[in-house]
Amino acid sequence: PKMKEDNCLHAALICLGMLYYSHAITTEKLNHARPSLHGHHEKGKEGQVLHRSKRGWVWNQFFVIEEYTGPDPVLVGRLHSDIDSGDGNIKYILSGEGAGIIFVIDDKSGNIHATKTLDREERAQYTLTAQAVDRNTNRPLEPPSEFIVKVQDINDNPPEFLHENYHANVPERSNVGTSVIQVTASDADDPTYGNSAKLVYSILEGQPYFSVEAQTGIIRTALPNMDREAKEEYHVVIQAKDMGGHMGGLSGTTKVTITLTDVNDNPPKFPQSVYQMSVSEAAVPGEEVGRVKAKDPDIGENGLVAYSIIDGDGMDMFEITTDYETQEGVVKLKKLLDFETKKSYSLKVEAANVHIDPKFISNGPFKDTVTVKISVEDADEPPVFLKPSYIFEVQENAASGTVVGKVHAKDPDAANSAIRYSIDRHTDLERYFIINAEDGNIKTMKALDREEIAWHNISVFAVEVHKQHQEAKVPVAIKVVDVNDNAPKFAAAYEAFVCENARSNQQFITISADDRDDSANGPRFIFSLPPEIIHNPNFTLRDNRDNTASVLVRREGFSRQKQDLYLLPIVISDGGLPPMSSTNTLTIRVCGCDSNGSMVSCNAEAYTLNAGLSTGALVAILACIVILLVIVVLFVTLKRQKKEPLIVFEEEDVRENIITYDDEGGGEEDTEAFDIATLQNPDGINGFIPRKDIKPEYQYMPRPGLRPAPNSVDVDDFINTRIQEADNDPTAPPYDSIQIYGYEGRGSVAGSLSSLESATTDSDLDYDYLQNWGPRFKKLADLYGSKDTFDDDS
């Protein structure tokens, strides 16, 4: 199609295309860069003229500007063949990338137009194939030839940073020019054509603290000694602009958050020069007294502070520790305080950084000191005993009221209150002791026995007179001193045996003694015979001087027939002052022994019986006695047994059983009272009435015709029938059973039949129906048959 002349932009583009076209033809002619598409080569020998066939195509590499938005399609270029005479017989065909969709060709003129807006960033070039054919026969007139359409770049893409936001850190106090971070932007335009992709960086926000290198995008510090404690975070905006930063270029921005990291450039500092604290004298070691804190604006390990006591008169009484969570120094009590001794203390506390940066050592010293004054507060303290415990001694058997010892306590407070003493009765349940409440003297209340209790452990209370809640307790141990008040005795219940054929001076037992007194009043024990029997003809005593004594035979020839038992008194004395003694009796039996000296028998009676009866005879006599006793016991047992009867009449006797119901019937209208049908014998209904005292020989079959209906109202017939059944029934018990129903009930037509009310109460009821009850009720019918009759009778 023909281009419009009024479209200047279109004309300029066409001119530019023609310029490239002409330049390409000129280059082709001069350089012979491209061979003929359909000719042949000639040998170029020296002295020969080279012949070159004529080109059939006039073609070049075409260009089209991207992002063209004009109203008409853009003329990319024109294809023309030399054989085209202009008569319209040649037809131009275009194929390849985008042919028919993006690029269209006028098949007559060979003009190629771009029908769509092209974007170089999507595709930079297209490869197309052109061919000239006969319009009528479609026969190719020229071989196909490829050509390239390049999309010419324009500056239509702004720079874009890799990240929308950047975060960076730089230490505080950094030198000017310290690199912080590098930001990078990219431009989608063609970097090889023009300046569309040539970027220049600049800083829009963040001056004068930071700067950026225009070509590299490296951000650097611009001010010295930036202090984190003054400002920690900075927001910087960096711009990237293409076209070399010149006017008309496109730009993009990004935000950079820069944080100053901490360095230890600040020493700790106490906010005050003196701290005042107080603590009660009743405080226990380890209790917190107070806290101090040195402020360090640094953070992390740069702000860590350690506290210590470097001087003061309270260094021995107090200590300080570091609470690393709160960065405080905790002053604690180290020893017990006494207000009455010292009322105040002074400490010099130092706070120092744990980690020190050598770069900033000139800013030091990185420590500070403060004075801590601690005042001791008076506390109401309980009484204090002069000793932590007391030990006293008292002799046993001492008289009641004997002084044991004295305890003493005082009030440590300045008031020095009076003290009263008392004994904890839980520790002296038997009340052996008493204490004077004013002076603390402890005395006995009863005699003490060391052999029962050698030590008494009691507790004594001391209480302030005006403050009963303030009390102290001290343990008192009282030792009962031994007195020689127990005589020695045999250590065991000795029983000695001596043979009839014992030799003279033969030892047959060794005895020892025991004394309940203390060892000082016990051994050594002295054994002797009483003076009156010191020359005993039968036995003699020898003291072994080791707290034992041996008993020896003095003569030979003992006889059980003459004397089988000897009692030898022995006197035992202890080593106390004064000594105590006791007489103990040693029982000595005479026994028969064999030739070896082994005992055979010590029974004198058995020895006597051997002369008359033998042992076998005695055993036989005892066996007979046992057999007779067994027979007597069996006989008595059999006599006491009774034979059980086969039939128990006494327990199961049912004669004259009277069943009483204390209800008087309710009359004919009483449906809730007793049903007369229940008077029938339930066993009789089944046809069998068992007797309880004898076994029936045959079963009685009642006659069915004699039994009235259960609900019959003919009482006379009912009773007669029951009597006849009982008389003719051989299985029934041979006695009558009387059943009384005394329930009157409510709603009776006849009312009460009581004789107490019959004579005084007028009744309008009709009793004529009694005439129908038979001859047995004739008397009642005469009495209550009619009102007139009743009136006449009365």
Tab-separated table of N, CA and C in Angstrom, residues 383-510:
chain	number	residue	atom	x	y	z
A	383	PRO	N	16.199	-14.373	124.189
A	383	PRO	CA	17.311	-14.484	125.148
A	383	PRO	C	18.393	-15.418	124.615
A	384	VAL	N	19.587	-15.199	125.109
A	384	VAL	CA	20.736	-15.994	124.684
A	384	VAL	C	21.382	-16.596	125.923
A	385	PHE	N	21.537	-17.924	125.928
A	385	PHE	CA	22.228	-18.592	127.034
A	385	PHE	C	23.729	-18.378	126.890
A	386	LEU	N	24.380	-18.326	128.031
A	386	LEU	CA	25.825	-18.095	128.008
A	386	LEU	C	26.574	-19.271	127.415
A	387	LYS	N	25.978	-20.453	127.484
A	387	LYS	CA	26.587	-21.648	126.909
A	387	LYS	C	25.605	-22.300	125.941
A	388	PRO	N	26.137	-22.963	124.934
A	388	PRO	CA	25.214	-23.663	124.020
A	388	PRO	C	24.580	-24.890	124.656
A	389	SER	N	25.209	-25.452	125.711
A	389	SER	CA	24.645	-26.596	126.429
A	389	SER	C	25.297	-26.652	127.805
A	390	TYR	N	24.629	-27.364	128.719
A	390	TYR	CA	25.118	-27.474	130.091
A	390	TYR	C	25.200	-28.948	130.473
A	391	ILE	N	26.219	-29.270	131.284
A	391	ILE	CA	26.377	-30.635	131.820
A	391	ILE	C	26.591	-30.511	133.328
A	392	PHE	N	25.709	-31.149	134.101
A	392	PHE	CA	25.799	-31.127	135.564
A	392	PHE	C	25.895	-32.556	136.084
A	393	GLU	N	26.328	-32.668	137.376
A	393	GLU	CA	26.404	-33.968	138.039
A	393	GLU	C	25.706	-33.874	139.382
A	394	VAL	N	25.052	-34.971	139.753
A	394	VAL	CA	24.401	-35.066	141.057
A	394	VAL	C	24.490	-36.511	141.518
A	395	GLN	N	24.721	-36.711	142.809
A	395	GLN	CA	24.838	-38.061	143.326
A	395	GLN	C	23.458	-38.711	143.428
A	396	GLU	N	23.453	-39.995	143.168
A	396	GLU	CA	22.198	-40.701	143.341
A	396	GLU	C	21.853	-40.770	144.835
A	397	ASN	N	20.587	-40.946	145.076
A	397	ASN	CA	20.023	-41.014	146.428
A	397	ASN	C	20.157	-39.692	147.167
A	398	ALA	N	20.498	-38.589	146.389
A	398	ALA	CA	20.577	-37.285	147.045
A	398	ALA	C	19.190	-36.871	147.492
A	399	ALA	N	19.132	-36.113	148.558
A	399	ALA	CA	17.852	-35.687	149.130
A	399	ALA	C	17.142	-34.744	148.174
A	400	SER	N	15.822	-34.714	148.269
A	400	SER	CA	15.026	-33.810	147.451
A	400	SER	C	15.401	-32.370	147.762
A	401	GLY	N	15.568	-31.570	146.724
A	401	GLY	CA	15.975	-30.185	146.896
A	401	GLY	C	17.446	-29.970	146.736
A	402	THR	N	18.195	-31.000	146.407
A	402	THR	CA	19.631	-30.847	146.193
A	402	THR	C	19.887	-30.033	144.931
A	403	VAL	N	20.776	-29.045	145.001
A	403	VAL	CA	21.093	-28.195	143.850
A	403	VAL	C	21.921	-28.987	142.844
A	404	VAL	N	21.467	-28.988	141.604
A	404	VAL	CA	22.159	-29.701	140.524
A	404	VAL	C	23.113	-28.762	139.795
A	405	GLY	N	22.650	-27.577	139.445
A	405	GLY	CA	23.464	-26.616	138.710
A	405	GLY	C	22.646	-25.388	138.390
A	406	LYS	N	23.244	-24.453	137.667
A	406	LYS	CA	22.590	-23.198	137.350
A	406	LYS	C	22.825	-22.857	135.892
A	407	VAL	N	21.749	-22.455	135.214
A	407	VAL	CA	21.843	-21.966	133.839
A	407	VAL	C	21.605	-20.462	133.869
A	408	HIS	N	22.161	-19.782	132.845
A	408	HIS	CA	22.007	-18.329	132.821
A	408	HIS	C	21.828	-17.866	131.384
A	409	ALA	N	20.851	-16.987	131.184
A	409	ALA	CA	20.586	-16.388	129.873
A	409	ALA	C	20.390	-14.895	130.067
A	410	LYS	N	20.600	-14.145	128.977
A	410	LYS	CA	20.420	-12.697	129.040
A	410	LYS	C	19.737	-12.226	127.764
A	411	ASP	N	19.125	-11.038	127.885
A	411	ASP	CA	18.476	-10.418	126.732
A	411	ASP	C	19.531	-9.644	125.954
A	412	PRO	N	19.816	-10.007	124.701
A	412	PRO	CA	20.854	-9.287	123.953
A	412	PRO	C	20.443	-7.891	123.528
A	413	ASP	N	19.141	-7.565	123.625
A	413	ASP	CA	18.680	-6.247	123.220
A	413	ASP	C	19.144	-5.197	124.224
A	414	ALA	N	19.046	-3.939	123.770
A	414	ALA	CA	19.458	-2.838	124.640
A	414	ALA	C	18.549	-2.726	125.857
A	415	ALA	N	17.305	-3.163	125.737
A	415	ALA	CA	16.375	-3.071	126.864
A	415	ALA	C	16.782	-3.975	128.017
A	416	ASN	N	17.470	-5.088	127.705
A	416	ASN	CA	17.936	-6.039	128.721
A	416	ASN	C	16.790	-6.459	129.648
A	417	SER	N	15.754	-7.049	129.048
A	417	SER	CA	14.572	-7.449	129.808
A	417	SER	C	14.905	-8.583	130.757
A	418	ALA	N	14.104	-8.687	131.837
A	418	ALA	CA	14.274	-9.765	132.803
A	418	ALA	C	13.915	-11.103	132.164
A	419	ILE	N	14.537	-12.162	132.680
A	419	ILE	CA	14.381	-13.498	132.107
A	419	ILE	C	13.731	-14.406	133.143
A	420	ARG	N	12.832	-15.260	132.664
A	420	ARG	CA	12.227	-16.296	133.495
A	420	ARG	C	12.560	-17.647	132.872
A	421	TYR	N	12.861	-18.622	133.784
A	421	TYR	CA	13.287	-19.941	133.335
A	421	TYR	C	12.207	-20.967	133.636
A	422	SER	N	12.177	-22.019	132.805
A	422	SER	CA	11.256	-23.139	133.023
A	422	SER	C	11.826	-24.379	132.357
A	423	ILE	N	11.373	-25.535	132.848
A	423	ILE	CA	11.827	-26.823	132.294
A	423	ILE	C	10.772	-27.332	131.324
A	424	ASP	N	11.230	-27.784	130.185
A	424	ASP	CA	10.328	-28.411	129.217
A	424	ASP	C	9.905	-29.758	129.787
A	425	ARG	N	8.635	-29.834	130.209
A	425	ARG	CA	8.172	-31.045	130.865
A	425	ARG	C	8.082	-32.234	129.921
A	426	HIS	N	8.128	-32.008	128.660
A	426	HIS	CA	8.176	-33.145	127.735
A	426	HIS	C	9.499	-33.892	127.861
A	427	THR	N	10.510	-33.208	128.387
A	427	THR	CA	11.807	-33.861	128.580
A	427	THR	C	12.011	-34.326	130.017
A	428	ASP	N	11.042	-34.048	130.874
A	428	ASP	CA	11.130	-34.478	132.284
A	428	ASP	C	9.740	-34.890	132.744
A	429	LEU	N	9.243	-35.976	132.153
A	429	LEU	CA	7.875	-36.397	132.439
A	429	LEU	C	7.712	-36.862	133.880
A	430	GLU	N	8.724	-37.447	134.471
A	430	GLU	CA	8.627	-37.948	135.852
A	430	GLU	C	8.869	-36.852	136.880
A	431	ARG	N	9.180	-35.641	136.410
A	431	ARG	CA	9.396	-34.485	137.288
A	431	ARG	C	10.472	-34.772	138.334
A	432	TYR	N	11.630	-35.127	137.847
A	432	TYR	CA	12.765	-35.342	138.741
A	432	TYR	C	13.375	-34.016	139.196
A	433	PHE	N	13.189	-32.965	138.378
A	433	PHE	CA	13.904	-31.727	138.646
A	433	PHE	C	12.930	-30.554	138.650
A	434	ILE	N	13.378	-29.460	139.244
A	434	ILE	CA	12.655	-28.205	139.276
A	434	ILE	C	13.671	-27.092	139.124
A	435	ILE	N	13.265	-25.962	138.523
A	435	ILE	CA	14.172	-24.848	138.289
A	435	ILE	C	13.586	-23.595	138.913
A	436	ASN	N	14.445	-22.789	139.474
A	436	ASN	CA	14.031	-21.497	140.005
A	436	ASN	C	13.816	-20.547	138.838
A	437	ALA	N	12.599	-19.982	138.710
A	437	ALA	CA	12.251	-19.158	137.549
A	437	ALA	C	13.076	-17.892	137.473
A	438	GLU	N	13.586	-17.388	138.593
A	438	GLU	CA	14.306	-16.117	138.582
A	438	GLU	C	15.803	-16.295	138.339
A	439	ASP	N	16.450	-17.226	139.052
A	439	ASP	CA	17.902	-17.309	138.951
A	439	ASP	C	18.409	-18.497	138.141
A	440	GLY	N	17.543	-19.436	137.731
A	440	GLY	CA	17.954	-20.545	136.878
A	440	GLY	C	18.600	-21.689	137.613
A	441	ASN	N	18.472	-21.761	138.953
A	441	ASN	CA	19.021	-22.889	139.716
A	441	ASN	C	18.150	-24.122	139.519
A	442	ILE	N	18.778	-25.252	139.211
A	442	ILE	CA	18.070	-26.511	139.005
A	442	ILE	C	18.291	-27.373	140.241
A	443	LYS	N	17.188	-27.919	140.799
A	443	LYS	CA	17.253	-28.773	141.982
A	443	LYS	C	16.496	-30.064	141.720
A	444	THR	N	16.780	-31.066	142.555
A	444	THR	CA	16.072	-32.340	142.451
A	444	THR	C	14.751	-32.250	143.188
A	445	MET	N	13.763	-32.990	142.667
A	445	MET	CA	12.467	-33.070	143.335
A	445	MET	C	12.267	-34.413	144.012
A	446	LYS	N	13.055	-35.412	143.658
A	446	LYS	CA	12.974	-36.728	144.265
A	446	LYS	C	14.340	-37.383	144.163
A	447	ALA	N	14.516	-38.468	144.919
A	447	ALA	CA	15.794	-39.166	144.901
A	447	ALA	C	16.024	-39.820	143.543
A	448	LEU	N	17.246	-39.822	143.101
A	448	LEU	CA	17.612	-40.390	141.811
A	448	LEU	C	18.314	-41.724	142.007
A	449	ASP	N	18.115	-42.609	141.090
A	449	ASP	CA	18.733	-43.932	141.124
A	449	ASP	C	19.534	-44.113	139.843
A	450	ARG	N	20.853	-44.186	139.997
A	450	ARG	CA	21.685	-44.315	138.812
A	450	ARG	C	21.436	-45.614	138.086
A	451	GLU	N	21.078	-46.660	138.851
A	451	GLU	CA	20.854	-47.961	138.230
A	451	GLU	C	19.598	-47.968	137.362
A	452	GLU	N	18.687	-47.037	137.567
A	452	GLU	CA	17.506	-46.918	136.700
A	452	GLU	C	17.788	-45.979	135.533
A	453	ILE	N	18.255	-44.760	135.833
A	453	ILE	CA	18.574	-43.779	134.785
A	453	ILE	C	19.907	-43.157	135.152
A	454	ALA	N	20.901	-43.356	134.311
A	454	ALA	CA	22.229	-42.827	134.599
A	454	ALA	C	22.378	-41.384	134.118
A	455	TRP	N	21.644	-41.002	133.049
A	455	TRP	CA	21.715	-39.639	132.507
A	455	TRP	C	20.296	-39.106	132.339
A	456	HIS	N	20.092	-37.856	132.685
A	456	HIS	CA	18.823	-37.151	132.457
A	456	HIS	C	19.103	-36.006	131.493
A	457	ASN	N	18.419	-36.043	130.364
A	457	ASN	CA	18.575	-34.996	129.352
A	457	ASN	C	17.301	-34.162	129.318
A	458	ILE	N	17.395	-32.952	129.807
A	458	ILE	CA	16.229	-32.070	129.870
A	458	ILE	C	16.524	-30.821	129.052
A	459	SER	N	15.482	-30.032	128.803
A	459	SER	CA	15.614	-28.757	128.090
A	459	SER	C	15.066	-27.657	128.979
A	460	VAL	N	15.754	-26.529	128.986
A	460	VAL	CA	15.361	-25.383	129.816
A	460	VAL	C	15.013	-24.223	128.894
A	461	PHE	N	13.848	-23.613	129.149
A	461	PHE	CA	13.402	-22.444	128.392
A	461	PHE	C	13.785	-21.180	129.144
A	462	ALA	N	14.158	-20.148	128.353
A	462	ALA	CA	14.363	-18.806	128.887
A	462	ALA	C	13.452	-17.861	128.119
A	463	VAL	N	12.579	-17.153	128.825
A	463	VAL	CA	11.577	-16.297	128.201
A	463	VAL	C	11.698	-14.903	128.803
A	464	GLU	N	11.596	-13.888	127.903
A	464	GLU	CA	11.572	-12.518	128.396
A	464	GLU	C	10.268	-12.273	129.153
A	465	VAL	N	10.369	-11.566	130.237
A	465	VAL	CA	9.206	-11.378	131.111
A	465	VAL	C	8.105	-10.613	130.388
A	466	HIS	N	8.449	-9.573	129.649
A	466	HIS	CA	7.438	-8.721	129.020
A	466	HIS	C	7.140	-9.127	127.579
A	467	LYS	N	7.885	-10.065	127.068
A	467	LYS	CA	7.659	-10.519	125.690
A	467	LYS	C	7.697	-12.036	125.697
A	468	GLN	N	6.530	-12.620	125.906
A	468	GLN	CA	6.475	-14.067	126.077
A	468	GLN	C	6.846	-14.814	124.799
A	469	HIS	N	6.696	-14.156	123.639
A	469	HIS	CA	6.997	-14.860	122.389
A	469	HIS	C	8.491	-14.982	122.140
A	470	GLN	N	9.295	-14.231	122.890
A	470	GLN	CA	10.737	-14.311	122.715
A	470	GLN	C	11.291	-15.302	123.734
A	471	GLU	N	11.663	-16.474	123.265
A	471	GLU	CA	12.161	-17.505	124.145
A	471	GLU	C	13.345	-18.212	123.497
A	472	ALA	N	14.145	-18.827	124.353
A	472	ALA	CA	15.288	-19.611	123.903
A	472	ALA	C	15.290	-20.929	124.668
A	473	LYS	N	15.918	-21.922	124.118
A	473	LYS	CA	15.966	-23.244	124.740
A	473	LYS	C	17.398	-23.757	124.697
A	474	VAL	N	17.792	-24.394	125.784
A	474	VAL	CA	19.132	-24.932	125.863
A	474	VAL	C	19.059	-26.350	126.410
A	475	PRO	N	19.862	-27.282	125.902
A	475	PRO	CA	19.864	-28.646	126.439
A	475	PRO	C	20.731	-28.730	127.702
A	476	VAL	N	20.229	-29.465	128.691
A	476	VAL	CA	20.939	-29.661	129.948
A	476	VAL	C	21.052	-31.165	130.181
A	477	ALA	N	22.274	-31.673	130.291
A	477	ALA	CA	22.524	-33.089	130.562
A	477	ALA	C	22.962	-33.222	132.025
A	478	ILE	N	22.262	-34.069	132.778
A	478	ILE	CA	22.548	-34.267	134.202
A	478	ILE	C	23.002	-35.705	134.388
A	479	LYS	N	24.214	-35.856	134.888
A	479	LYS	CA	24.770	-37.179	135.128
A	479	LYS	C	24.539	-37.552	136.591
A	480	VAL	N	23.980	-38.738	136.798
A	480	VAL	CA	23.752	-39.248	138.147
A	480	VAL	C	25.015	-40.009	138.569
A	481	VAL	N	25.693	-39.453	139.582
A	481	VAL	CA	26.947	-40.044	140.047
A	481	VAL	C	26.628	-41.254	140.923
A	482	ASP	N	27.364	-42.327	140.700
A	482	ASP	CA	27.077	-43.588	141.383
A	482	ASP	C	27.505	-43.536	142.860
A	483	VAL	N	26.656	-44.177	143.667
A	483	VAL	CA	26.942	-44.407	145.086
A	483	VAL	C	26.869	-45.911	145.311
A	484	ASN	N	27.747	-46.437	146.142
A	484	ASN	CA	27.780	-47.878	146.379
A	484	ASN	C	26.589	-48.267	147.246
A	485	ASP	N	25.441	-48.469	146.547
A	485	ASP	CA	24.212	-48.819	147.271
A	485	ASP	C	23.653	-50.158	146.826
A	486	ASN	N	24.418	-50.935	146.094
A	486	ASN	CA	23.974	-52.245	145.654
A	486	ASN	C	25.059	-53.266	145.976
A	487	ALA	N	24.644	-54.296	146.724
A	487	ALA	CA	25.582	-55.358	147.075
A	487	ALA	C	25.730	-56.319	145.913
A	488	PRO	N	26.885	-56.942	145.766
A	488	PRO	CA	27.067	-57.912	144.678
A	488	PRO	C	26.250	-59.181	144.926
A	489	LYS	N	25.863	-59.835	143.866
A	489	LYS	CA	25.080	-61.068	143.929
A	489	LYS	C	25.644	-62.061	142.933
A	490	PHE	N	25.139	-63.303	143.040
A	490	PHE	CA	25.533	-64.304	142.050
A	490	PHE	C	25.209	-63.798	140.651
A	491	ALA	N	26.098	-64.060	139.739
A	491	ALA	CA	25.863	-63.651	138.359
A	491	ALA	C	24.765	-64.476	137.711
A	492	ALA	N	24.463	-65.671	138.263
A	492	ALA	CA	23.415	-66.528	137.722
A	492	ALA	C	22.855	-67.364	138.870
A	493	ALA	N	21.745	-68.033	138.593
A	493	ALA	CA	21.151	-68.924	139.592
A	493	ALA	C	21.903	-70.260	139.544
A	494	TYR	N	22.954	-70.338	140.343
A	494	TYR	CA	23.821	-71.512	140.294
A	494	TYR	C	23.161	-72.685	141.024
A	495	GLU	N	23.357	-73.878	140.481
A	495	GLU	CA	22.950	-75.139	141.140
A	495	GLU	C	24.068	-76.150	140.880
A	496	ALA	N	24.734	-76.524	141.950
A	496	ALA	CA	25.913	-77.379	141.812
A	496	ALA	C	25.562	-78.847	142.041
A	497	PHE	N	26.355	-79.733	141.483
A	497	PHE	CA	26.185	-81.184	141.610
A	497	PHE	C	27.533	-81.780	142.042
A	498	VAL	N	27.443	-82.684	143.003
A	498	VAL	CA	28.649	-83.350	143.486
A	498	VAL	C	28.410	-84.861	143.498
A	499	CYS	N	29.398	-85.584	143.106
A	499	CYS	CA	29.259	-87.042	143.019
A	499	CYS	C	29.427	-87.666	144.425
A	500	GLU	N	28.755	-88.807	144.596
A	500	GLU	CA	28.895	-89.519	145.869
A	500	GLU	C	30.344	-89.979	146.093
A	501	ASN	N	31.017	-90.273	145.010
A	501	ASN	CA	32.383	-90.782	145.111
A	501	ASN	C	33.407	-89.684	144.837
A	502	ALA	N	33.001	-88.402	145.089
A	502	ALA	CA	33.919	-87.283	144.844
A	502	ALA	C	35.139	-87.399	145.736
A	503	ARG	N	36.283	-86.968	145.186
A	503	ARG	CA	37.525	-87.019	145.919
A	503	ARG	C	37.700	-85.752	146.741
A	504	SER	N	38.535	-85.790	147.685
A	504	SER	CA	38.795	-84.643	148.544
A	504	SER	C	39.524	-83.569	147.739
A	505	ASN	N	39.141	-82.268	148.024
A	505	ASN	CA	39.699	-81.088	147.333
A	505	ASN	C	39.376	-81.059	145.832
A	506	GLN	N	38.350	-81.773	145.449
A	506	GLN	CA	37.944	-81.763	144.034
A	506	GLN	C	37.039	-80.533	143.776
A	507	GLN	N	37.383	-79.748	142.742
A	507	GLN	CA	36.578	-78.573	142.360
A	507	GLN	C	35.399	-79.031	141.504
A	508	PHE	N	34.207	-78.582	141.870
A	508	PHE	CA	33.034	-79.021	141.091
A	508	PHE	C	32.212	-77.850	140.547
A	509	ILE	N	32.518	-76.559	140.900
A	509	ILE	CA	31.812	-75.421	140.302
A	509	ILE	C	32.634	-74.155	140.514
A	510	THR	N	32.532	-73.238	139.550
A	510	THR	CA	33.150	-71.907	139.647
A	510	THR	C	32.033	-70.880	139.551
